[in-house]
Tab-separated table of N, CA and C and ligand atoms in Angstrom:
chain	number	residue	atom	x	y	z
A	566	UNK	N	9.209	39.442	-9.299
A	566	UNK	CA	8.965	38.810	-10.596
A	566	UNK	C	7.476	38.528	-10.762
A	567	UNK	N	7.471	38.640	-12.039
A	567	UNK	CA	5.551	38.463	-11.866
A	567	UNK	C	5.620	37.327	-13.357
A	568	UNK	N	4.434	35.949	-12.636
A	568	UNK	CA	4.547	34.812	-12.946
A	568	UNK	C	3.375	35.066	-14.376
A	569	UNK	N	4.000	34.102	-14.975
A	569	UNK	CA	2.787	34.325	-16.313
A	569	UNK	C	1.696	33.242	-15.844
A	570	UNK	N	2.354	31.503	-15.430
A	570	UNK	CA	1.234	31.242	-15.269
A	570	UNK	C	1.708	29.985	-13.881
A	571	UNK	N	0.500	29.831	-13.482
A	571	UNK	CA	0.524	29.511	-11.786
A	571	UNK	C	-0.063	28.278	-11.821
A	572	UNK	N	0.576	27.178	-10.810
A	572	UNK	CA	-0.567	25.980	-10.698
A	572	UNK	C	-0.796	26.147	-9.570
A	573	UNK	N	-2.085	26.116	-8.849
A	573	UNK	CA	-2.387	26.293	-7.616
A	573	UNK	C	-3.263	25.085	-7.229
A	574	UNK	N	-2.847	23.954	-6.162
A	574	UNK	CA	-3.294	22.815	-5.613
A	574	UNK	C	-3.881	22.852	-3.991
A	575	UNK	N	-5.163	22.686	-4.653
A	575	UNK	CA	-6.290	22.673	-3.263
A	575	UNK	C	-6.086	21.528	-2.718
A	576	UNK	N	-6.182	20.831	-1.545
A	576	UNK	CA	-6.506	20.014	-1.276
A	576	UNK	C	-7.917	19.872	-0.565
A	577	UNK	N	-8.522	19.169	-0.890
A	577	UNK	CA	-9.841	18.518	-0.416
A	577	UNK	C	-10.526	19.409	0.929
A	578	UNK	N	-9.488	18.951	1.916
A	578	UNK	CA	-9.624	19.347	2.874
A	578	UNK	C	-10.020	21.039	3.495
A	579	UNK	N	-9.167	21.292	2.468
A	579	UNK	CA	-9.242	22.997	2.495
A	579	UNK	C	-10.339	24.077	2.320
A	580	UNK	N	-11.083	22.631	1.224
A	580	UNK	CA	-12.396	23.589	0.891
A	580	UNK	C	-13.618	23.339	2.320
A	581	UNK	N	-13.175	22.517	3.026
A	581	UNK	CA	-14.079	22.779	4.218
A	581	UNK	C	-14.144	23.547	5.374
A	582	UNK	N	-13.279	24.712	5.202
A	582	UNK	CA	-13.194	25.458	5.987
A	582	UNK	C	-13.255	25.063	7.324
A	583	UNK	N	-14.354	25.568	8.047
A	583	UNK	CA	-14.410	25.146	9.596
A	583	UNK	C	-15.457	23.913	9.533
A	584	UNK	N	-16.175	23.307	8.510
A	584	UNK	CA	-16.549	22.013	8.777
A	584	UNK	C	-16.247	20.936	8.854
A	585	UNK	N	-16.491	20.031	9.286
A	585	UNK	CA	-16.024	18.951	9.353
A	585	UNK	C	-15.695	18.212	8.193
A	586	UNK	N	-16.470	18.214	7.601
A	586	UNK	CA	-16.683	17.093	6.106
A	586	UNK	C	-17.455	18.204	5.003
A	587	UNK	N	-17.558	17.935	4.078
A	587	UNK	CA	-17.722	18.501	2.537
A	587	UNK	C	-17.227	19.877	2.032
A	588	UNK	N	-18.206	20.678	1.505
A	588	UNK	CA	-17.608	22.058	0.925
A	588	UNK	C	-18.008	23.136	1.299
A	589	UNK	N	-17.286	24.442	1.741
A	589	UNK	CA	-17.745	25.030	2.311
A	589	UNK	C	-17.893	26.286	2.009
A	590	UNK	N	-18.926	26.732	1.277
A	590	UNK	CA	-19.390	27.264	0.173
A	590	UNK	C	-18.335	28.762	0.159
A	591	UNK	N	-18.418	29.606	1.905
A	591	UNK	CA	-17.729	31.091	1.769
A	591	UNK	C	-16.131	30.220	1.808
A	592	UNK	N	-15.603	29.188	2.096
A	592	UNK	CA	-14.283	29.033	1.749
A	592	UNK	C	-14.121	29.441	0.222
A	593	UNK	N	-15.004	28.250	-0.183
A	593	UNK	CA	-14.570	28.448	-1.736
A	593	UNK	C	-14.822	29.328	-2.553
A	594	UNK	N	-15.690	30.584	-1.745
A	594	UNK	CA	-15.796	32.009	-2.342
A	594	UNK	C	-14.592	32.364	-2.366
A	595	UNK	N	-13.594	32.251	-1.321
A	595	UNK	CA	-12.736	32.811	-0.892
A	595	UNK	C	-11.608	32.553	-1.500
A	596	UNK	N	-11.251	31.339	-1.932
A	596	UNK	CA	-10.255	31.142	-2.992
A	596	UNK	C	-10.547	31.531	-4.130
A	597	UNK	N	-11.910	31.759	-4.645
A	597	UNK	CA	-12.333	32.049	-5.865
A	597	UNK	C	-11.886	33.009	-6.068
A	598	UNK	N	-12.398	34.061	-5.022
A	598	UNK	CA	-11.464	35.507	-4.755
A	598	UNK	C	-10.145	35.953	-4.980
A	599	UNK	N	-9.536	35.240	-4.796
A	599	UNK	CA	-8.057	34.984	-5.053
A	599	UNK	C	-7.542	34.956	-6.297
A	600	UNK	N	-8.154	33.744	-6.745
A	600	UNK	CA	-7.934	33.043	-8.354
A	600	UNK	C	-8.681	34.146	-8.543
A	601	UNK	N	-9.275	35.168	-8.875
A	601	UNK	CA	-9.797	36.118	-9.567
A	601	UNK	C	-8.906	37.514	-9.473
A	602	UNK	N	-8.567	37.578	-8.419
A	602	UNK	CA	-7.355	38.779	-8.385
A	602	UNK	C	-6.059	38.377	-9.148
A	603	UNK	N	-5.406	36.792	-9.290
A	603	UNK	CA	-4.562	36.839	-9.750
A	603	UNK	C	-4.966	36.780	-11.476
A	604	UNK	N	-6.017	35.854	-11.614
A	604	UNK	CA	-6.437	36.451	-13.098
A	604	UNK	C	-6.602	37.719	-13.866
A	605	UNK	N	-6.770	38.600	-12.957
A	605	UNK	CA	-7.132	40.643	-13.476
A	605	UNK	C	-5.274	40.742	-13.590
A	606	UNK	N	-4.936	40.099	-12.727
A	606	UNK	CA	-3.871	40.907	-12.674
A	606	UNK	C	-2.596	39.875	-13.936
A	607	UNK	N	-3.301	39.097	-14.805
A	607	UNK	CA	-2.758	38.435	-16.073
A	607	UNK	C	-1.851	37.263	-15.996
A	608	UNK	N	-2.786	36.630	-14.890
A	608	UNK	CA	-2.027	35.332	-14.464
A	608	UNK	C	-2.758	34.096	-14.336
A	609	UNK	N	-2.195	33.302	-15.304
A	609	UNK	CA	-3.051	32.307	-16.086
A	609	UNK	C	-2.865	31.092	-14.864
A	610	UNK	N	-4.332	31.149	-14.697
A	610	UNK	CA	-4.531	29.648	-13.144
A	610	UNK	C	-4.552	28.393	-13.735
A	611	UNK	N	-3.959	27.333	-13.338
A	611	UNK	CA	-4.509	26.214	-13.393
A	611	UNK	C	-4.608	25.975	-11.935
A	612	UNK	N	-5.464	24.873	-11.616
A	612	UNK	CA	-6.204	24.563	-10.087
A	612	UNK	C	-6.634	22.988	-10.424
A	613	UNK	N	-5.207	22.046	-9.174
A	613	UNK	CA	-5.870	21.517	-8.998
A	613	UNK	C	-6.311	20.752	-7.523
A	614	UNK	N	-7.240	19.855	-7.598
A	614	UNK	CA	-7.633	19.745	-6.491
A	614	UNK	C	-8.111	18.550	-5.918
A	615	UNK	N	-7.927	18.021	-4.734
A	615	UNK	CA	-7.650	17.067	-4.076
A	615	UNK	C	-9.358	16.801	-3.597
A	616	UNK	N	-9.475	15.792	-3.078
A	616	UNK	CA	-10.480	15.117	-2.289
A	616	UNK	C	-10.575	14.440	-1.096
A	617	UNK	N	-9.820	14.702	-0.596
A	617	UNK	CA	-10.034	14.297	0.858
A	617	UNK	C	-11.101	14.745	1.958
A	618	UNK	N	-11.772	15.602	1.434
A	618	UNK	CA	-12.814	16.034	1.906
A	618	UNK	C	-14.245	15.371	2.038
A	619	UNK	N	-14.031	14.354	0.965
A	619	UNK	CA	-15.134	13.700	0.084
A	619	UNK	C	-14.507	11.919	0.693
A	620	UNK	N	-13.721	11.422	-0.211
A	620	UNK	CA	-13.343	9.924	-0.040
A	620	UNK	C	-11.740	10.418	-0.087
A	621	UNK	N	-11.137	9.722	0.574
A	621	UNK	CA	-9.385	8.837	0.128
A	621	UNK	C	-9.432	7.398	0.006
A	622	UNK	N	-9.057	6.858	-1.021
A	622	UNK	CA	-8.799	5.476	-1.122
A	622	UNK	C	-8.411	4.875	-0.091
A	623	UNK	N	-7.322	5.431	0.509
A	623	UNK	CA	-6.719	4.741	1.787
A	623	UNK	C	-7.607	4.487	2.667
A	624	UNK	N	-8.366	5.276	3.080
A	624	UNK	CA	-8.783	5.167	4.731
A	624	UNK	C	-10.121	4.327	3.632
A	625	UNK	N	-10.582	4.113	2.880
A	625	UNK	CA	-11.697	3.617	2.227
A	625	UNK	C	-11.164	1.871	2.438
A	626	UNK	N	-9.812	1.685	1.915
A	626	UNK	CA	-9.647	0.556	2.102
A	626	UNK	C	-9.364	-0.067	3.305
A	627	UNK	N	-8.764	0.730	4.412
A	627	UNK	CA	-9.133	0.297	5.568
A	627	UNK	C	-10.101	0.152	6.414
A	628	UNK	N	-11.048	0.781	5.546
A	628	UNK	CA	-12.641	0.018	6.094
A	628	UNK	C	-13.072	-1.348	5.782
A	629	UNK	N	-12.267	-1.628	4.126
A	629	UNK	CA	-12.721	-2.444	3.985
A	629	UNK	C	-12.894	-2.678	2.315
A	630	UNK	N	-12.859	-1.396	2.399
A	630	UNK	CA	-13.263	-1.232	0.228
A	630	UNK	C	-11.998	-1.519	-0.394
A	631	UNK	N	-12.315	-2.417	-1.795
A	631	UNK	CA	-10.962	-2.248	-2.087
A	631	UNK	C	-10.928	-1.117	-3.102
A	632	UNK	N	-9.532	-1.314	-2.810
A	632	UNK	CA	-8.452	0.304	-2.415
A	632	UNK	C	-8.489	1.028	-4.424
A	633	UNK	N	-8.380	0.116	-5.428
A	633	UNK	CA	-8.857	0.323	-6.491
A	633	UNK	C	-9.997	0.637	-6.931
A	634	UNK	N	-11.094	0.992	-6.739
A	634	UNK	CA	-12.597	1.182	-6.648
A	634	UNK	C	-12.353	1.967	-5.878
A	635	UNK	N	-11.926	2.333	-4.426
A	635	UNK	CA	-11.609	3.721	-3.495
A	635	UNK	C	-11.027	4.694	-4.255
A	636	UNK	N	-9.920	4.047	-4.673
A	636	UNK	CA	-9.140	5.418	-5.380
A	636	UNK	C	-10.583	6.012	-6.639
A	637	UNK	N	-10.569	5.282	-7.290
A	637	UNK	CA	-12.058	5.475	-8.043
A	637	UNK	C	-12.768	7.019	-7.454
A	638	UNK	N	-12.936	6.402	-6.465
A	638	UNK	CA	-14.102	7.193	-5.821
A	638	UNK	C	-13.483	8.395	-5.543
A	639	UNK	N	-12.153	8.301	-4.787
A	639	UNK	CA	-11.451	9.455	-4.822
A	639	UNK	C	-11.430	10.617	-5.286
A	640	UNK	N	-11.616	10.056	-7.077
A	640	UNK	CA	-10.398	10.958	-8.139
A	640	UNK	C	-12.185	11.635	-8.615
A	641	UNK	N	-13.310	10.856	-8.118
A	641	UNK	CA	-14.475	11.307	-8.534
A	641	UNK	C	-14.757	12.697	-7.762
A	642	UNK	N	-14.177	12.338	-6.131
A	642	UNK	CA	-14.449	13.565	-5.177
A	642	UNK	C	-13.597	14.813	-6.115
A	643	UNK	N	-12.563	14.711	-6.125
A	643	UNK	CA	-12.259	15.613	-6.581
A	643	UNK	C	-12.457	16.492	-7.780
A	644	UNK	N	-13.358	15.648	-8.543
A	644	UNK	CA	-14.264	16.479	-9.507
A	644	UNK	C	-15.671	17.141	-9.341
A	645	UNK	N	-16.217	16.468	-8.161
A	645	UNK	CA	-16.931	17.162	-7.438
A	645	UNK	C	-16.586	18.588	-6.788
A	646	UNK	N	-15.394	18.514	-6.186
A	646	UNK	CA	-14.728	19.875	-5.445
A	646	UNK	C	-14.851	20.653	-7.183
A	647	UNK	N	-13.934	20.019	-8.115
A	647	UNK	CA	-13.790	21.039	-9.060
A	647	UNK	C	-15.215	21.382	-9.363
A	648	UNK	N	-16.150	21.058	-9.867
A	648	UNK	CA	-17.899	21.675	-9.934
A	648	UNK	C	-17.663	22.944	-9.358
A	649	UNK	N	-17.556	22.571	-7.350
A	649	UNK	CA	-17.857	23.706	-6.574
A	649	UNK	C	-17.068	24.986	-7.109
A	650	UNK	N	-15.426	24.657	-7.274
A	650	UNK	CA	-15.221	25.682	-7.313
A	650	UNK	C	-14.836	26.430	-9.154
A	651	UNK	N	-15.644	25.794	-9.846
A	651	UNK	CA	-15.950	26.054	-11.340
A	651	UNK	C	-17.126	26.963	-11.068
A	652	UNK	N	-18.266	26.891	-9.648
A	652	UNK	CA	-19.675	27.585	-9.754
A	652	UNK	C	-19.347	28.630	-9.317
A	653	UNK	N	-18.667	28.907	-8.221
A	653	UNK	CA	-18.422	30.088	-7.799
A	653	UNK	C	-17.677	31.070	-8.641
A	654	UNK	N	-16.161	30.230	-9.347
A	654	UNK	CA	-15.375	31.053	-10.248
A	654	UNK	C	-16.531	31.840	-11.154
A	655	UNK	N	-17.371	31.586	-11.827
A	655	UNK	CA	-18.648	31.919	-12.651
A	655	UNK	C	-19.556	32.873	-11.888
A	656	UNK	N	-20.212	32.520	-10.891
A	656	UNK	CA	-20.473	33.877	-10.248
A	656	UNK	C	-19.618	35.137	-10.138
A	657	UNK	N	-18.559	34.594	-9.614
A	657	UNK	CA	-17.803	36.145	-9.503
A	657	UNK	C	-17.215	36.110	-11.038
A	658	UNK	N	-18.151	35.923	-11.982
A	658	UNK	CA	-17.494	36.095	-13.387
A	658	UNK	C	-16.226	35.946	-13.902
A	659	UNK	N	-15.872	34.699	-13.878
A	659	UNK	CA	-14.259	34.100	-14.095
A	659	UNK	C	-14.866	33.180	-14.613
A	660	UNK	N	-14.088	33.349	-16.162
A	660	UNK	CA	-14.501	31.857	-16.740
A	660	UNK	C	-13.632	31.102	-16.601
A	661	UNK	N	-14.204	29.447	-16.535
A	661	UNK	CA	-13.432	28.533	-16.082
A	661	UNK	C	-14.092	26.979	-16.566
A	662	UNK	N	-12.832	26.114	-16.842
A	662	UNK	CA	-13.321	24.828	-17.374
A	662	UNK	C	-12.537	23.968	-16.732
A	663	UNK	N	-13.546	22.380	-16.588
A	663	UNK	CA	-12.991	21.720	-15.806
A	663	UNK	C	-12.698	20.775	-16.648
A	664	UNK	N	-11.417	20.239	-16.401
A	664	UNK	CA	-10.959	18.744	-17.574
A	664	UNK	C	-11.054	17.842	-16.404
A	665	UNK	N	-10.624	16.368	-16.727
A	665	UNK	CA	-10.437	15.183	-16.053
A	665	UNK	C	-10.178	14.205	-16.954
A	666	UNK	N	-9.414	13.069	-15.992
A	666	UNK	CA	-8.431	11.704	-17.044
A	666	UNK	C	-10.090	11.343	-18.053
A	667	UNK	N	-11.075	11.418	-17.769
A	667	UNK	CA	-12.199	10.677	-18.200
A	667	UNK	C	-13.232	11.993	-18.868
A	668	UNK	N	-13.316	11.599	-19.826
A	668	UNK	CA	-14.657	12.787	-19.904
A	668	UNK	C	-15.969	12.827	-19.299
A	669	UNK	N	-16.709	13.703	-18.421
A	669	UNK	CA	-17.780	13.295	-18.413
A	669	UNK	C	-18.958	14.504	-19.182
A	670	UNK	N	-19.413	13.775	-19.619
A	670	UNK	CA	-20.407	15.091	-20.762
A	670	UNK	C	-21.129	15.685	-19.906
A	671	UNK	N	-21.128	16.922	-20.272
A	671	UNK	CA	-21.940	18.175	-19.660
A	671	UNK	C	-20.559	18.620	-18.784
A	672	UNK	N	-19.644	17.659	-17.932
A	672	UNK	CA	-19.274	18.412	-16.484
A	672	UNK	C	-17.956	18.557	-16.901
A	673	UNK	N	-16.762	17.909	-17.720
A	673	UNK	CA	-15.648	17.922	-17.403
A	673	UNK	C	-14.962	17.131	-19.161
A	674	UNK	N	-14.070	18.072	-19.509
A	674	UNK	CA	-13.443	17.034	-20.765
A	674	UNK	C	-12.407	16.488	-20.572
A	675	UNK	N	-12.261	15.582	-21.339
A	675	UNK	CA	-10.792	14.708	-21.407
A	675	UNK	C	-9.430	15.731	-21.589
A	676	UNK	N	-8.653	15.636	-20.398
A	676	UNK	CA	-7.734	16.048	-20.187
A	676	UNK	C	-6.585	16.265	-21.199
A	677	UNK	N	-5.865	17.162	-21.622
A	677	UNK	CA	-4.572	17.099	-22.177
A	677	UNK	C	-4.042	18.012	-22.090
A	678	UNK	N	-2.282	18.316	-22.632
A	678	UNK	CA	-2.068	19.224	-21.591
A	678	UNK	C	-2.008	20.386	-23.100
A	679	UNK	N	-2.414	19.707	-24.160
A	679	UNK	CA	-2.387	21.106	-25.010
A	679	UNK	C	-3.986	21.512	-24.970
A	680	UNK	N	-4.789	20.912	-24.420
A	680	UNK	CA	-6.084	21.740	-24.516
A	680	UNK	C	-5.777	22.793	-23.207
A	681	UNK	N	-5.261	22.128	-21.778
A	681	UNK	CA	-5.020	22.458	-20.794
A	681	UNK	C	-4.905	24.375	-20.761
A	682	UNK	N	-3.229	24.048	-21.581
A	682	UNK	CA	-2.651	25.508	-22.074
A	682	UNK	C	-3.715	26.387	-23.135
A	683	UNK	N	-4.167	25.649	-24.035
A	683	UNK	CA	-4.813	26.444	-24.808
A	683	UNK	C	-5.826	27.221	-23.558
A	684	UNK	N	-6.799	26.744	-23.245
A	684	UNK	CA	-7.584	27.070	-22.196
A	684	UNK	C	-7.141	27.851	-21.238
A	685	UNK	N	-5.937	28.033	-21.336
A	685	UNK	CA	-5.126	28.954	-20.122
A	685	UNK	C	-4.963	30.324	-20.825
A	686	UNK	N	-4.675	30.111	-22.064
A	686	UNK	CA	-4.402	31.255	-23.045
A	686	UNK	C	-5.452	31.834	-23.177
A	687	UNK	N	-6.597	30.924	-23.516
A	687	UNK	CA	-8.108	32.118	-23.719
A	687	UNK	C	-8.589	32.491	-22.864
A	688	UNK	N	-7.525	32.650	-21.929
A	688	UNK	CA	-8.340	33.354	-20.590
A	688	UNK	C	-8.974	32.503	-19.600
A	689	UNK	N	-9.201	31.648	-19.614
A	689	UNK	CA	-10.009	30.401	-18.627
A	689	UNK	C	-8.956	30.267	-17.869
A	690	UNK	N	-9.639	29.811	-16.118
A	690	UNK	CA	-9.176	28.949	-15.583
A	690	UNK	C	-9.175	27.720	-15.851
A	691	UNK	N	-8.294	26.990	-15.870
A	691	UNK	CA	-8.469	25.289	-15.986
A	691	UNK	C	-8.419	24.401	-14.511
A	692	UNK	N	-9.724	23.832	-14.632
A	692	UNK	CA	-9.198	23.301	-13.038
A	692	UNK	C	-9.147	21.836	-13.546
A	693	UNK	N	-8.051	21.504	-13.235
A	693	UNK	CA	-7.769	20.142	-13.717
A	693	UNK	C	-8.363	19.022	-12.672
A	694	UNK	N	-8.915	18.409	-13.046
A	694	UNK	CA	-9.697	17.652	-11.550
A	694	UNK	C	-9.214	16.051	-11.999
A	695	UNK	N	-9.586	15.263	-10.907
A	695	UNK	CA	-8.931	13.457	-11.540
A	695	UNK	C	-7.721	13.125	-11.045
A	696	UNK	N	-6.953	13.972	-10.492
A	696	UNK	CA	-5.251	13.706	-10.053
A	696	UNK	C	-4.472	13.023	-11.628
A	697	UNK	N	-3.919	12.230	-11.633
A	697	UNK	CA	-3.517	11.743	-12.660
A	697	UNK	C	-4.265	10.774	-13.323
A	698	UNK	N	-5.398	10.172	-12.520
A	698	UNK	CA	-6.374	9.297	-13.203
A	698	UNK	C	-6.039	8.110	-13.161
A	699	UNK	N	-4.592	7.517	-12.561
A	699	UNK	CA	-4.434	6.520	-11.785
A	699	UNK	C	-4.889	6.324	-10.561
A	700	UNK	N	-5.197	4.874	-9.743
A	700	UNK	CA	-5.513	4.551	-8.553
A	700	UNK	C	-4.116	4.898	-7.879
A	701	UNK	N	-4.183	4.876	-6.429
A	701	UNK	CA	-2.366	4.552	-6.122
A	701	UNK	C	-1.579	5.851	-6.301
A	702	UNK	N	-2.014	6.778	-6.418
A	702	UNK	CA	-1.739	8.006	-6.549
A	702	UNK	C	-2.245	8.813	-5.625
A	703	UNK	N	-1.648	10.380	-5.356
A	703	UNK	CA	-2.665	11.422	-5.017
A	703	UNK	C	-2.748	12.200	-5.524
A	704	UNK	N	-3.038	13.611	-5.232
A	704	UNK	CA	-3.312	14.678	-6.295
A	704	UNK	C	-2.367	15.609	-6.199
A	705	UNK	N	-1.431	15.458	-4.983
A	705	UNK	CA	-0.065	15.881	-5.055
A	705	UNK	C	0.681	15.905	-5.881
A	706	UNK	N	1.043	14.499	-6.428
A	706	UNK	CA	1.657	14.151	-7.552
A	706	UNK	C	0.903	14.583	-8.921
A	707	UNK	N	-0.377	14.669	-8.756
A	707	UNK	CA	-1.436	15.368	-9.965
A	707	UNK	C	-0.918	16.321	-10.325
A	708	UNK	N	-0.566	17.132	-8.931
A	708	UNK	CA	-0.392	18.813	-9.300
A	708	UNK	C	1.136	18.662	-10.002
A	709	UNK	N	2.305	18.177	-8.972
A	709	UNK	CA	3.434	18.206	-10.073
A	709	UNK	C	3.088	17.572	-11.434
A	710	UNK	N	2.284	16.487	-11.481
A	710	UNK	CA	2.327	16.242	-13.154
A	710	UNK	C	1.861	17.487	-13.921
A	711	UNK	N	1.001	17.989	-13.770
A	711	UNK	CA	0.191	18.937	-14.703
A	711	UNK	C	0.790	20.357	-14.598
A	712	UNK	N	1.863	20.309	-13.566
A	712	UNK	CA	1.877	21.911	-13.250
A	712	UNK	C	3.458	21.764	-14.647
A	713	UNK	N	4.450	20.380	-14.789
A	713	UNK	CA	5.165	20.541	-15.587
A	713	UNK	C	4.280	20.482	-16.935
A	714	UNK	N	3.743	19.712	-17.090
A	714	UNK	CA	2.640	19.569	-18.631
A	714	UNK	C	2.170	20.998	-18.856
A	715	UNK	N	1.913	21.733	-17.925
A	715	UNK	CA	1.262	22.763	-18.833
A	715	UNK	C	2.634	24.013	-18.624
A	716	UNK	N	3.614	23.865	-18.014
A	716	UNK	CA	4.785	24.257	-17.890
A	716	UNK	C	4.794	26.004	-17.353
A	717	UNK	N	4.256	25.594	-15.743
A	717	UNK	CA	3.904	26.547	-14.862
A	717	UNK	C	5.060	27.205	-14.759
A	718	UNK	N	5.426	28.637	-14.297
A	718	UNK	CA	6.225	29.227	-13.310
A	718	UNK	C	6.472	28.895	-11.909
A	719	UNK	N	5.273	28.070	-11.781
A	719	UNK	CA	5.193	28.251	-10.336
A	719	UNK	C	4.210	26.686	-9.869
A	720	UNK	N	4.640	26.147	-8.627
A	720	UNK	CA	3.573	25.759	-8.109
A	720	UNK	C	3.079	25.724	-7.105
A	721	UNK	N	1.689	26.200	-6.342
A	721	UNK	CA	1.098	26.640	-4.875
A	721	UNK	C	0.503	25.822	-4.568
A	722	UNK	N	0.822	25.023	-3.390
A	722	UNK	CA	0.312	24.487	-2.080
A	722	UNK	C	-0.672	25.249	-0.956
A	723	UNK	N	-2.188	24.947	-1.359
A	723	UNK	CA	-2.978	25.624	-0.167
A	723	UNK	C	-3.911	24.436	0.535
A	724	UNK	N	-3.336	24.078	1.969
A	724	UNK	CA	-4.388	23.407	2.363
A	724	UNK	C	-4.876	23.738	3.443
A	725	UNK	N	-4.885	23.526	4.358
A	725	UNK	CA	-6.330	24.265	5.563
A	725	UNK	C	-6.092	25.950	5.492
A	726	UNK	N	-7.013	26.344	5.282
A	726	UNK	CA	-6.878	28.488	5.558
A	726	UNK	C	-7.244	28.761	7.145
B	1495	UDP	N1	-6.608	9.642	-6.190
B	1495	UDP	C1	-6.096	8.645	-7.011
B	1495	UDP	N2	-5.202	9.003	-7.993
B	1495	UDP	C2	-4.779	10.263	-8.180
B	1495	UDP	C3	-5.291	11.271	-7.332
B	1495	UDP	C4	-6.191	10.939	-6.337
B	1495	UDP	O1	-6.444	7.484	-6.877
B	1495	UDP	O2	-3.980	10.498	-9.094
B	1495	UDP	C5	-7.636	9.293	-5.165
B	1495	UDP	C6	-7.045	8.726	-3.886
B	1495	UDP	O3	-7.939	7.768	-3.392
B	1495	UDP	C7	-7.006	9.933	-2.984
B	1495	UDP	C8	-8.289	10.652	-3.373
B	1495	UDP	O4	-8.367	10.436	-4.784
B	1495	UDP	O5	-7.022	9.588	-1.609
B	1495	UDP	C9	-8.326	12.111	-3.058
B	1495	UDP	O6	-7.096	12.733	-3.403
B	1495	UDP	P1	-6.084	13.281	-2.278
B	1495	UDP	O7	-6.047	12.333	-1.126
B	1495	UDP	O8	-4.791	13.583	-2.950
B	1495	UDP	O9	-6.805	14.599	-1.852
B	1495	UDP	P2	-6.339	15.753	-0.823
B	1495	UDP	O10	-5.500	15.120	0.249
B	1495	UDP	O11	-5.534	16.746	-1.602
B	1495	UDP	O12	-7.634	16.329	-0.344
């Protein structure tokens, strides 16, 4: 069966390949790669993506931070990951836009799930970044929210390669 359209959920972690901590630039060539073969081949991506690579609320608040302001920081990492892998999608010439619960001008628009789809239709990847934009959440639950909102075929789990 061949899927019309796909949600595919990074987690944080994944984009660091063999490093320890942040992003790791030929990983995220490498998924880019991917999301670009399944795009030629007429399969509309959404991507989203986790931060654990960056902050988790949790282990933030067991340092000490509170855990509301962590999650914060969280849902920020993961719009950071989306950047990375919005720059690369663009090099290897895949257009692609990043939403989030919050707008931020220049990097990311306010989320919904009919811009979401529209954006899926004109050919863009959408990488949905923010998880659900609640604290107290992860991006697990991000991906099932958004993968029914934009009313996927499918939804993919990729975390360490
Ligand atoms: N987060 C949140 N609400 C969400 C999604 C994420 O508060 O809806 C925060 C939370 O602190 C989480 C962090 O963002 O630990 C990074 O997301 P996650 O841990 O799911 O990333 P992954 O494990 O996929 O790398």
């Amino acid at each position: 069966m061949k899927y019309k359209r796909i949600l595919l959920k990074l987690s944080g972690e994944s984009l660091m390949g063999n490093d320890n901590y942040g992003i790791n630039y030929q990983t995220v060539y490498h998924f880019a790669s991917e999301i670009k073969s399944a795009v030629e081949m007429g399969v509309q991506v959404g991507v989203v993506i986790g931060g654990g690579n960056i902050f988790r609320g949790v282990q933030g608040a067991s340092k000490g931070f509170d855990r509301r302001q962590g999650d914060q920081m969280g849902m920020l990492a993961t719009i950071i990951n989306a950047m990375a892998v919005q720059a690369v999608l663009e090099e290897l010439d895949v257009k692609a836009k990043v939403f989030s619960a919050e707008e931020i001008e220049g990097v990311s628009e306010k989320i919904s799930w009919r811009k979401s789809v529209e954006t899926l239709e004109a050919g863009y990847v959408a990488i949905l970044g923010g998880g659900t934009g609640n604290p107290f959440f992860t991006t697990d639950s991000g991906a099932a929210l958004r993968a029914v909102e934009i009313k996927a075929d499918l939804l993919l789990k990729g975390t360490r390669v």
